[in-house]
mmCIF file of C-alpha atoms in Angstrom:
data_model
loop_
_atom_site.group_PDB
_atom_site.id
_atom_site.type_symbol
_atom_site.label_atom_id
_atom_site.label_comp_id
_atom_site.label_asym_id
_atom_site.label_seq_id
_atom_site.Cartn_x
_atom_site.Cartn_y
_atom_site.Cartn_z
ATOM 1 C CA UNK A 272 -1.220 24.134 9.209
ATOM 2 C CA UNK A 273 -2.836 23.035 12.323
ATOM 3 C CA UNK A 274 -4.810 19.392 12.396
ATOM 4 C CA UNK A 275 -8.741 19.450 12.857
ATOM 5 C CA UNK A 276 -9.123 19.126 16.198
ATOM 6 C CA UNK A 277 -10.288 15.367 17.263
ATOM 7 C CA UNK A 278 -7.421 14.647 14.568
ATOM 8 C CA UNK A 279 -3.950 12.740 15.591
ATOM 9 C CA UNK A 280 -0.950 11.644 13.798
ATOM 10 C CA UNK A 281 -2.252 7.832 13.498
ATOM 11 C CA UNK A 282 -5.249 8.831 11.259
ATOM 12 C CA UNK A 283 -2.939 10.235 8.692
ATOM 13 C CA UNK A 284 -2.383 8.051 5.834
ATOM 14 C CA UNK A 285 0.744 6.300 5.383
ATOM 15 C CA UNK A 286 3.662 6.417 3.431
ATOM 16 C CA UNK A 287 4.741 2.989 1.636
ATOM 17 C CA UNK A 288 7.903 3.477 1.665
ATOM 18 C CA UNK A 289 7.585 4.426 5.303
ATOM 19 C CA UNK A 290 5.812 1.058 5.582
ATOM 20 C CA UNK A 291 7.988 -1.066 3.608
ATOM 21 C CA UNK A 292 10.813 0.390 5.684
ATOM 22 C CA UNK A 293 8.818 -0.238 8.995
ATOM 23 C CA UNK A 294 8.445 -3.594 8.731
ATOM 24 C CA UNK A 295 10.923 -4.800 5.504
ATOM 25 C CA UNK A 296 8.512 -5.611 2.922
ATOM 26 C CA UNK A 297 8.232 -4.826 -0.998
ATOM 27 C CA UNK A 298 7.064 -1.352 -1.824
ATOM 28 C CA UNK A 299 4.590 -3.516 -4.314
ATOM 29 C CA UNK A 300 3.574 -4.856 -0.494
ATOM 30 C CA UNK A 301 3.116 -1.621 1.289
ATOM 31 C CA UNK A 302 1.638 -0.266 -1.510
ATOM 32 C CA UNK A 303 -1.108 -2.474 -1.671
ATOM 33 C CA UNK A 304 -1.878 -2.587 1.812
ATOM 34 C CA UNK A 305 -2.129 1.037 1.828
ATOM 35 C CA UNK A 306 -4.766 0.589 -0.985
ATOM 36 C CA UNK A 307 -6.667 -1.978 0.945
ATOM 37 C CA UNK A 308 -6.706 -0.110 4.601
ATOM 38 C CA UNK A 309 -5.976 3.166 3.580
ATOM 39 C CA UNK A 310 -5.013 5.821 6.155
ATOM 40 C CA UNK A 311 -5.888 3.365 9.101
ATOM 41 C CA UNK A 312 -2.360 3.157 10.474
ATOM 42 C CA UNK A 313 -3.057 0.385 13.039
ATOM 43 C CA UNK A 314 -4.541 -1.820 10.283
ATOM 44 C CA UNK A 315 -1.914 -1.426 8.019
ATOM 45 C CA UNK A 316 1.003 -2.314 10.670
ATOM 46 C CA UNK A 317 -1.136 -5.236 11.087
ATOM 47 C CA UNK A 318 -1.765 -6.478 7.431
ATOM 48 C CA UNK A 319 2.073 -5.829 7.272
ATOM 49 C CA UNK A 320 3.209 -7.732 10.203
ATOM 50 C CA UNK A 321 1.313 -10.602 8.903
ATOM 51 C CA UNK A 322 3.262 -10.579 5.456
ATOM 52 C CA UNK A 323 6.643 -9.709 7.240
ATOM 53 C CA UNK A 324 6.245 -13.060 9.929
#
């Protein structure tokens, strides 16, 4: 199925385990970033990074 149109790839919400893998951190990690930012990918990287320095 196609995306709504003004839709891209970022805005989708993320995976944790996706995340976790991204940036090697706890599922428990990912997971609650995702709960805190949601499907705003650029957030979560960054909330991630943070934990992972």
């Amino acid at each position: 199925m196609a995306q709504p149109q003004g839709a891209s790839a970022p805005e989708q919400a993320y995976d944790a385990k996706t995340l976790a893998k991204k940036h090697r951190i706890s599922m428990e990690e990912a997971e609650n970033i995702i709960s805190e930012y949601g499907a705003d990918r650029k957030a979560c990287d960054k909330a991630a990074r943070r934990i992972a320095a």
